PDB file of C-alpha atoms in Angstrom:
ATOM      1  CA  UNK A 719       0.000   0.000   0.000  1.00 83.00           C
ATOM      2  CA  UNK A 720       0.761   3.740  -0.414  1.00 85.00           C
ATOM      3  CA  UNK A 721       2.410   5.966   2.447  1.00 92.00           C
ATOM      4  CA  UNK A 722       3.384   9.569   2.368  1.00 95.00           C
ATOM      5  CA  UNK A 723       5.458  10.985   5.231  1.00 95.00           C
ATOM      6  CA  UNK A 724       6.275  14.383   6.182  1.00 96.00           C
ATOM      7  CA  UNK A 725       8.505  15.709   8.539  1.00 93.00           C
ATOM      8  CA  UNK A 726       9.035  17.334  10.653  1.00 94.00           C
ATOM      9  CA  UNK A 727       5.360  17.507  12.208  1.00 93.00           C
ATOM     10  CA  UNK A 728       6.332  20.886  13.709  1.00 95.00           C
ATOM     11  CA  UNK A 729       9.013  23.323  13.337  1.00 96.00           C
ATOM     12  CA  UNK A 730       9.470  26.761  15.048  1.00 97.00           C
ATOM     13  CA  UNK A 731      11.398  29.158  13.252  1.00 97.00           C
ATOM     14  CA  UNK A 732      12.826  32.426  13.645  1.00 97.00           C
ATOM     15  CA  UNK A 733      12.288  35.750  10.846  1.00 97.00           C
ATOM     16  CA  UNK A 734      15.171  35.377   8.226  1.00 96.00           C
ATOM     17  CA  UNK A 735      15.989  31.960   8.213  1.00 97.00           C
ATOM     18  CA  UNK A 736      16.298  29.158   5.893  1.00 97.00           C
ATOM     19  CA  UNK A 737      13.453  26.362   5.852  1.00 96.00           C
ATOM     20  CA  UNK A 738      13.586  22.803   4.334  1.00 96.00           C
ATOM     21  CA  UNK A 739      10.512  20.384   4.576  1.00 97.00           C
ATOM     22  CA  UNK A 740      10.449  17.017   3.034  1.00 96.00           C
ATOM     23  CA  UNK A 741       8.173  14.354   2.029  1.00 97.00           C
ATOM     24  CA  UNK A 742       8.159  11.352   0.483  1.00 97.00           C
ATOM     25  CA  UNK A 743       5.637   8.591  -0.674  1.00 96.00           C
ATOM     26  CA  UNK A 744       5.966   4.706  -0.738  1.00 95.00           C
ATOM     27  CA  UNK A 745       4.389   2.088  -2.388  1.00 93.00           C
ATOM     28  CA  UNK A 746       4.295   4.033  -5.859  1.00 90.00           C
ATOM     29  CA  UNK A 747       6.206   5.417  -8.493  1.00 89.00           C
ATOM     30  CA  UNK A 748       6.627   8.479 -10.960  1.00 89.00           C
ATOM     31  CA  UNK A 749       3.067   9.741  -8.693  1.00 91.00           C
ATOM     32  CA  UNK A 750       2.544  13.636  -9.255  1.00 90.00           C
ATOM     33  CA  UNK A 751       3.486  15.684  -6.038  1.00 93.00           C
ATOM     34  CA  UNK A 752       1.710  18.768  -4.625  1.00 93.00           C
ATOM     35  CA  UNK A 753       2.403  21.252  -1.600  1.00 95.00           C
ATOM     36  CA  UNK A 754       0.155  22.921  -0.260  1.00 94.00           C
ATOM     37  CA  UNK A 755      -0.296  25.888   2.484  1.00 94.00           C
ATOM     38  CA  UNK A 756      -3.312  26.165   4.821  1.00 91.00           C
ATOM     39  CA  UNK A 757      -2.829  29.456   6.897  1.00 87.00           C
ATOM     40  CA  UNK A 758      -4.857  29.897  10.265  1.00 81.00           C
ATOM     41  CA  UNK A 759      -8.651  29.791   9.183  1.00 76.00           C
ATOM     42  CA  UNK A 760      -7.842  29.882   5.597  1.00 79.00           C
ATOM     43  CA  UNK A 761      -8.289  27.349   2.769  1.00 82.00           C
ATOM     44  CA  UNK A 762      -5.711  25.043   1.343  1.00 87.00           C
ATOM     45  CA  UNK A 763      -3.353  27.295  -1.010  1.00 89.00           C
ATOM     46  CA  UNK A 764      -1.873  25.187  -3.819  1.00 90.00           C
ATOM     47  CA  UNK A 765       1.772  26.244  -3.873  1.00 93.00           C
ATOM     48  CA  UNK A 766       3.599  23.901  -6.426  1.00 93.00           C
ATOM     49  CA  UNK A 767       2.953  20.435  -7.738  1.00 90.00           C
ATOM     50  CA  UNK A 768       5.066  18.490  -9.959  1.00 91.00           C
ATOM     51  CA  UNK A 769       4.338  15.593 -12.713  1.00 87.00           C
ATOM     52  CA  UNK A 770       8.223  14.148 -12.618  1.00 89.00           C
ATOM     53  CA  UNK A 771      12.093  14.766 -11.507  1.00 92.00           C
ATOM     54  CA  UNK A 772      13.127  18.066 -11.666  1.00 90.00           C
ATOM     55  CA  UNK A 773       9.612  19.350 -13.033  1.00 90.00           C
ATOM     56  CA  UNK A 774       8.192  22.325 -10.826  1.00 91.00           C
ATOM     57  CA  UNK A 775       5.202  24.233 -11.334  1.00 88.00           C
ATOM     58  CA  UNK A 776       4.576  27.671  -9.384  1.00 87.00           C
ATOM     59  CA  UNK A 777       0.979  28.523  -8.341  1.00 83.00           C
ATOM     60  CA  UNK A 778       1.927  31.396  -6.282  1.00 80.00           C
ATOM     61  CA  UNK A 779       5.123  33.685  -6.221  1.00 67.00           C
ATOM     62  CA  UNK A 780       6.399  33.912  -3.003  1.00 79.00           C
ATOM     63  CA  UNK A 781       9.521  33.148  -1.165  1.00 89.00           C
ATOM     64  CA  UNK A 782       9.237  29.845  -1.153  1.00 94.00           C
ATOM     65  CA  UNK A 783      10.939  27.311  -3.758  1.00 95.00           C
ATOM     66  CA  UNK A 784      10.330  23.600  -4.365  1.00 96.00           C
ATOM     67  CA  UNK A 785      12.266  20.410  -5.776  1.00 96.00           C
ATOM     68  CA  UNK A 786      12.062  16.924  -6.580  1.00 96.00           C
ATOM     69  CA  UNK A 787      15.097  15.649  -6.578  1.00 95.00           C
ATOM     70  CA  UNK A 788      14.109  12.132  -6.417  1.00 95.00           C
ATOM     71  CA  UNK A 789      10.749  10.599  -8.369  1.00 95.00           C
ATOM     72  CA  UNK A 790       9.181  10.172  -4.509  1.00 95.00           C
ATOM     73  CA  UNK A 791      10.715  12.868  -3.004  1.00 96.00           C
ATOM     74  CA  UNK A 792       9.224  16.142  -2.813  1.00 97.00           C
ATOM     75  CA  UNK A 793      11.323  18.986  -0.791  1.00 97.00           C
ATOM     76  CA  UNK A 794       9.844  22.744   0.329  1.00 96.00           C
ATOM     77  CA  UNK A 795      12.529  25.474   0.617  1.00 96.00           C
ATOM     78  CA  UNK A 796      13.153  29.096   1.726  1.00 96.00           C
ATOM     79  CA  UNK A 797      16.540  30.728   2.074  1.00 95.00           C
ATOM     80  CA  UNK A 798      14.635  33.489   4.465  1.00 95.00           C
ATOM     81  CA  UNK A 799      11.361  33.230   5.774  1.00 95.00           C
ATOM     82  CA  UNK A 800       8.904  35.406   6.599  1.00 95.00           C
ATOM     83  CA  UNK A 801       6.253  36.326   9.506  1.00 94.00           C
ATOM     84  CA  UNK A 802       3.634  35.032   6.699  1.00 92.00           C
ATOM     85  CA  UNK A 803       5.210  31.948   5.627  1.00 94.00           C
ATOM     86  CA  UNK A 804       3.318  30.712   9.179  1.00 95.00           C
ATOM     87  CA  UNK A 805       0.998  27.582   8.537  1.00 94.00           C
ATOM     88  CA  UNK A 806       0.268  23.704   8.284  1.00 95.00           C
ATOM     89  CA  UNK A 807       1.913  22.633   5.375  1.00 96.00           C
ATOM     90  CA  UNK A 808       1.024  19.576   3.468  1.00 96.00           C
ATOM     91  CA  UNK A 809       1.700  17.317   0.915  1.00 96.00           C
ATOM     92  CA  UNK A 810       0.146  15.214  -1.301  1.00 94.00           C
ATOM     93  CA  UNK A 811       0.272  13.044  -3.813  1.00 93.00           C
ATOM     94  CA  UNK A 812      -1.836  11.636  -7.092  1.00 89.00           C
ATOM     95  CA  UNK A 813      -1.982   8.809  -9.952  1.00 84.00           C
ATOM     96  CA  UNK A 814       0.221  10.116 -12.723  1.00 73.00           C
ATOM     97  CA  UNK A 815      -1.457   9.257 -16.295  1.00 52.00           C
ATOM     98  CA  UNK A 816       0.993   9.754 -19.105  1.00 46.00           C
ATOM     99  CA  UNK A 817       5.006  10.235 -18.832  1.00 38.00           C
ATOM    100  CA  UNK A 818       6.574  13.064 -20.125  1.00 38.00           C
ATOM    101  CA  UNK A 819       3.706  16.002 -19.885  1.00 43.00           C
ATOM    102  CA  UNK A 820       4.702  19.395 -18.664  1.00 42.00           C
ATOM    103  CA  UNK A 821       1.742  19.917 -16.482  1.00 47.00           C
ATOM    104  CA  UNK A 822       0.085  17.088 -14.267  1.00 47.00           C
ATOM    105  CA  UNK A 823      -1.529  14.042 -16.254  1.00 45.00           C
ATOM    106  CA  UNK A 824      -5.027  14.425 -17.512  1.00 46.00           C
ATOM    107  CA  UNK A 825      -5.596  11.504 -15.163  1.00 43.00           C
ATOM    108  CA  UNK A 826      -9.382  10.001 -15.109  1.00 46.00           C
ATOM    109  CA  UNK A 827      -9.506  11.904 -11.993  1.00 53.00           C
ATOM    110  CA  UNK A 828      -7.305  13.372  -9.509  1.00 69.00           C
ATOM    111  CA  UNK A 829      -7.925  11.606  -6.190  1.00 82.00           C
ATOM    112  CA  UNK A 830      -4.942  12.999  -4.372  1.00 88.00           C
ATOM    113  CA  UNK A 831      -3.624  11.912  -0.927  1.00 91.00           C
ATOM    114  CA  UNK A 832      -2.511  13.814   1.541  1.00 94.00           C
ATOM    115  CA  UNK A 833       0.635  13.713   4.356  1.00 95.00           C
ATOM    116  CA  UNK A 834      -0.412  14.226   8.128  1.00 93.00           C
ATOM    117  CA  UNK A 835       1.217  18.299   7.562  1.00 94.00           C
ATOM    118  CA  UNK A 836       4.001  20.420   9.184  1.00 96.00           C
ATOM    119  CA  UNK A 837       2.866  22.855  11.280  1.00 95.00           C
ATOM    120  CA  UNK A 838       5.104  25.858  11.009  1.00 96.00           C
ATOM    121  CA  UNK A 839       5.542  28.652  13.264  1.00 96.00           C
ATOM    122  CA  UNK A 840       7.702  32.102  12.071  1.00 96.00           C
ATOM    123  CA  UNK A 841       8.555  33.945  15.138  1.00 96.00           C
TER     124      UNK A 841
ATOM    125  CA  UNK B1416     -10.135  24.570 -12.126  1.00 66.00           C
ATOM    126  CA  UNK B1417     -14.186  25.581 -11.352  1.00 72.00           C
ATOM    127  CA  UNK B1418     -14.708  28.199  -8.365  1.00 84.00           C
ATOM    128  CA  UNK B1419     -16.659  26.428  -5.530  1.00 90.00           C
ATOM    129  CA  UNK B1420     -19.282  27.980  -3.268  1.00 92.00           C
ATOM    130  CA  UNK B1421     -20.262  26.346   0.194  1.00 96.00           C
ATOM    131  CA  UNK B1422     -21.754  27.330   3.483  1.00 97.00           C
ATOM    132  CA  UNK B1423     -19.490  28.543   6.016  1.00 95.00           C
ATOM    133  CA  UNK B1424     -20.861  25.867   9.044  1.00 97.00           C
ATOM    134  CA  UNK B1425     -23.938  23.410   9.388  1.00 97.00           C
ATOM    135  CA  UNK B1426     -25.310  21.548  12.274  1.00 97.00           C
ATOM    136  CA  UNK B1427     -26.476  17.970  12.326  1.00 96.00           C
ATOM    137  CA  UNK B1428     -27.598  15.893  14.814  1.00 97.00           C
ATOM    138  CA  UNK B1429     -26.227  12.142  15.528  1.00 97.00           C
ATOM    139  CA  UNK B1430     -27.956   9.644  13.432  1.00 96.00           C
ATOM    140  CA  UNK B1431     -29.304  11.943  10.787  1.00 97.00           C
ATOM    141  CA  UNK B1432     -28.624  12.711   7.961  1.00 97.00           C
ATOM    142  CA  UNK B1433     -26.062  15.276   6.987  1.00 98.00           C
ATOM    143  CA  UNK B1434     -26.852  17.060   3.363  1.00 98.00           C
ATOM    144  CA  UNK B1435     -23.631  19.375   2.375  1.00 98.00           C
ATOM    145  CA  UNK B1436     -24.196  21.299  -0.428  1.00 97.00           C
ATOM    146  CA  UNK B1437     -21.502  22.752  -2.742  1.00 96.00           C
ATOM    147  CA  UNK B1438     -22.249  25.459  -5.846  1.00 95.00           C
ATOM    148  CA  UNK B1439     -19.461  24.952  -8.556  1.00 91.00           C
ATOM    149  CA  UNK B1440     -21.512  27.419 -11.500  1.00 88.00           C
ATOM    150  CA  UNK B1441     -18.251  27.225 -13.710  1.00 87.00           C
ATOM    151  CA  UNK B1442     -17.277  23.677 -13.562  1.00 87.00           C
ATOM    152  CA  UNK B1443     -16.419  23.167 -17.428  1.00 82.00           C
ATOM    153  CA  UNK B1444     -17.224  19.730 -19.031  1.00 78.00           C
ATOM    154  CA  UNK B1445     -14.410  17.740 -18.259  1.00 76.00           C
ATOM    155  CA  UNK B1446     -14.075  18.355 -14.619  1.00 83.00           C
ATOM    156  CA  UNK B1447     -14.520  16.293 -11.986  1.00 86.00           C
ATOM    157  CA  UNK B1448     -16.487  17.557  -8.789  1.00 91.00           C
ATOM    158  CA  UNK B1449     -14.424  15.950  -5.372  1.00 92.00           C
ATOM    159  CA  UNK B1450     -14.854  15.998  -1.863  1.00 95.00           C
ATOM    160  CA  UNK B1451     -12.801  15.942   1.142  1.00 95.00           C
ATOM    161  CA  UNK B1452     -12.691  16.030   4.619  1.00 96.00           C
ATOM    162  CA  UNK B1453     -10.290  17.556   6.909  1.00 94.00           C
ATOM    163  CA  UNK B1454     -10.530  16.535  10.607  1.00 92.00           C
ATOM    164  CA  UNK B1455      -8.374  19.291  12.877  1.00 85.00           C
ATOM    165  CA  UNK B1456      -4.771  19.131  12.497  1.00 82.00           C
ATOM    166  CA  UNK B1457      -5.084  16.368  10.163  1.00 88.00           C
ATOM    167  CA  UNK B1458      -4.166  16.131   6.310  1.00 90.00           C
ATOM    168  CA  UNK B1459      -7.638  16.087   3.744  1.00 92.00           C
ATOM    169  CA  UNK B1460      -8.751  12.835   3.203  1.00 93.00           C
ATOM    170  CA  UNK B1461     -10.891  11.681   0.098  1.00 92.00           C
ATOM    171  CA  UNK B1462     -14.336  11.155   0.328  1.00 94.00           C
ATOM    172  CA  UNK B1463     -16.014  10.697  -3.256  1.00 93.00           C
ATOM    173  CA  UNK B1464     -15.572  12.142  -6.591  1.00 90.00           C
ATOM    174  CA  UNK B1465     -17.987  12.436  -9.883  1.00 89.00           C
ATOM    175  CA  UNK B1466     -18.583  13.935 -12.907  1.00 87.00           C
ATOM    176  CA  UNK B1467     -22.275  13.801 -14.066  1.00 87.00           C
ATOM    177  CA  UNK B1468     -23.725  10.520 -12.633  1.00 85.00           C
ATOM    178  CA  UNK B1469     -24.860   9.995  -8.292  1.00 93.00           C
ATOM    179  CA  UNK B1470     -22.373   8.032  -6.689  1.00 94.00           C
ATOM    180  CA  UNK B1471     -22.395   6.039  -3.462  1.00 96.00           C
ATOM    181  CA  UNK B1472     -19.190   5.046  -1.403  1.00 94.00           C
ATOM    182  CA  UNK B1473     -19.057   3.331   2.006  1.00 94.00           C
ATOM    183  CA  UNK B1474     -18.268   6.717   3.608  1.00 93.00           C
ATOM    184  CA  UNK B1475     -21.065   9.486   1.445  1.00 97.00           C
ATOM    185  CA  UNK B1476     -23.237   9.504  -1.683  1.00 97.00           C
ATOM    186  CA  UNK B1477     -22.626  12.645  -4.309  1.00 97.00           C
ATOM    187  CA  UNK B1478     -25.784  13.796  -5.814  1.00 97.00           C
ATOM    188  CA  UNK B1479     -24.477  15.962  -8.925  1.00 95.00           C
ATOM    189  CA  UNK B1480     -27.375  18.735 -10.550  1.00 94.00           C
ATOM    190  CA  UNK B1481     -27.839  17.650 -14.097  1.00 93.00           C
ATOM    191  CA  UNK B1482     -26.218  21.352 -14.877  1.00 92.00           C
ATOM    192  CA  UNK B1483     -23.576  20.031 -12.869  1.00 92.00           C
ATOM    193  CA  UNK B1484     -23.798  23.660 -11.411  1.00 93.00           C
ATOM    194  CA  UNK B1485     -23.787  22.306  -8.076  1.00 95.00           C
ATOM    195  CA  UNK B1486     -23.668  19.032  -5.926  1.00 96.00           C
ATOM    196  CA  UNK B1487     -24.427  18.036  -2.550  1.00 97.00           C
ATOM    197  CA  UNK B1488     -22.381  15.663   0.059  1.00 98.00           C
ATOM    198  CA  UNK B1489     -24.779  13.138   1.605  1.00 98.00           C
ATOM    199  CA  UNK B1490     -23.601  11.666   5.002  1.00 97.00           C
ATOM    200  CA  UNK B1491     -26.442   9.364   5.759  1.00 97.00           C
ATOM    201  CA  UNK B1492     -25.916   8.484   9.638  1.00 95.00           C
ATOM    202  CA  UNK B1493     -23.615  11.277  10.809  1.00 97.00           C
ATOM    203  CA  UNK B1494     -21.669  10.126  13.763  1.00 97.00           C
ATOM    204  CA  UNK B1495     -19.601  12.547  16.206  1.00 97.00           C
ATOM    205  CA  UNK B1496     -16.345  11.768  14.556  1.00 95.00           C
ATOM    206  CA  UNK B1497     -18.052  13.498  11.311  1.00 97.00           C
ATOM    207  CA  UNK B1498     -17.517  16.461  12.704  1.00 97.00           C
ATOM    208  CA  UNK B1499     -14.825  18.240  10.665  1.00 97.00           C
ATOM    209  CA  UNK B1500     -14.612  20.905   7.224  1.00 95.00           C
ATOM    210  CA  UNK B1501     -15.742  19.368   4.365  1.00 97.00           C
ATOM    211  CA  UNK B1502     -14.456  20.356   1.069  1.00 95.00           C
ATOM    212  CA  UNK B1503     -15.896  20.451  -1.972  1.00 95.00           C
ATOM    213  CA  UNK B1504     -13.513  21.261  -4.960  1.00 91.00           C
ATOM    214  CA  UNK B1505     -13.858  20.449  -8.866  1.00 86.00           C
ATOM    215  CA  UNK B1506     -10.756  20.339 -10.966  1.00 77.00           C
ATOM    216  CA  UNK B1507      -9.013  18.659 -13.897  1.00 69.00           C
ATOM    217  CA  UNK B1508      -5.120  18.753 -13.505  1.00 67.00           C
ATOM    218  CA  UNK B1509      -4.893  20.708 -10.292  1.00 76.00           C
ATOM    219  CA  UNK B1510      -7.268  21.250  -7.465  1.00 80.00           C
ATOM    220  CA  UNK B1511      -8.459  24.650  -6.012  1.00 79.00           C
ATOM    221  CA  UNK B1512      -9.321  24.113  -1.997  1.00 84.00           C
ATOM    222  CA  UNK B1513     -11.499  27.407  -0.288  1.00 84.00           C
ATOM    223  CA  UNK B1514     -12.707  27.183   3.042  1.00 87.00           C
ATOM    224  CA  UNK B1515     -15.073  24.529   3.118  1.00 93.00           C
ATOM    225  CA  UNK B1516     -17.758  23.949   4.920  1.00 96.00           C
ATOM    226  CA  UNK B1517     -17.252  22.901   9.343  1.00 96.00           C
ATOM    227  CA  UNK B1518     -19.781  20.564   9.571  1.00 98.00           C
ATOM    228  CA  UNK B1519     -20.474  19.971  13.641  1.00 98.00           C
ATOM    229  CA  UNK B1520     -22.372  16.745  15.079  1.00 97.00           C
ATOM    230  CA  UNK B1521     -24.004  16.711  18.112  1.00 97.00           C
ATOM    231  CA  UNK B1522     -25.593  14.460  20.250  1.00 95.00           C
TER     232      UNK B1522
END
């Protein structure tokens, strides 16, 4: 069966510095990745998702950067974070349809499974 | 991906039924209509997804407007551990998440 893992589950950070979060899924492979932001009562922001290695898509400039170094490894960056980069941060993951599009699969559908979060405080 | 419309909160009582509905007016032809739940401090989980036809799951039913303008979330026996925000989103390649809707179960 399919696992994702995140970590770490919480992480306290001070203005100005750097920020790495990881997560990676079992069980599958070549799966399109997604992070997302959920700030305090606030919807799920889409920040990037990607359909393969080295393949990044932006939703939202920001601060914030994203790579995928590995086909099941999905890593969220920031060489200086902000007072607003405060938020659960999650994961997630989906079927990937056809190799070798730029943007995700047009999959059947796009079930996607999500990571228990990071919660992430900027002080 | 379609711009969904829900209701901020709903009540239910134990054992009833719990009818979420979700208002997706620009859902284009080819996108599916999904819902998820989101218990505090947890990650979304799936509940059901459609595109035009009902569908029934051990955890809801979808009922999907033959417009496919809007849809509603049927929890048939809502039990206490129901109680969470319930998403409704419609999408083809990427998913758009607002608010959703904090559905609360009482005794």
């Amino acid at each position: 069966s399919q696992t994702i893992h995140q970590w770490p589950a919480t992480l306290v950070q001070p203005v100005g510095s750097p920020l790495s979060l990881e997560c990676t899924v079992e069980g599958t492979s070549n799966p399109n990745l997604y992070w997302y932001r959920q700030a305090a009562g606030r919807g799920l922001q889409l920040l990037f998702y990607s359909v393969g290695i080295g393949q990044i898509s932006s939703e939202v400039p920001q601060n914030l950067s994203a790579s995928r170094p590995q086909d099941r490894q999905f890593i969220l960056s920031s060489k200086k974070l902000l007072l607003s980069d405060s938020g659960f941060y999650l994961c997630a993951w989906s079927v990937h349809g056809t190799s070798g599009s730029p943007t995700p699969s047009r999959h059947i559908y796009n079930e996607q499974f999500f990571g228990p979060g990071t919660r992430l405080t900027v002080l | 991906d379609a711009k969904t419309t829900q209701p901020t909160s709903m009540d239910c009582a134990e054992g009833r039924a719990a009818n979420l509905p979700c208002n997706h007016s620009t859902i284009s032809g080819n996108e599916y209509v999904y819902w998820y739940r989101q218990i505090h401090s947890q990650g979304p989980q799936y509940i059901i997804h459609g595109l035009k036809n009902n569908e029934t799951n051990e955890m809801a039913s979808l009922i999907i407007t033959e417009d496919r303008k809007s849809s509603t979330l049927i929890l048939p026996h809502a039990t206490l551990r129901d109680t969470a925000v319930y998403y409704c989103t419609a999408g083809y390649s990427t998913l758009t998440f607002g608010k959703g809707t904090m559905l609360l179960v009482s005794p």
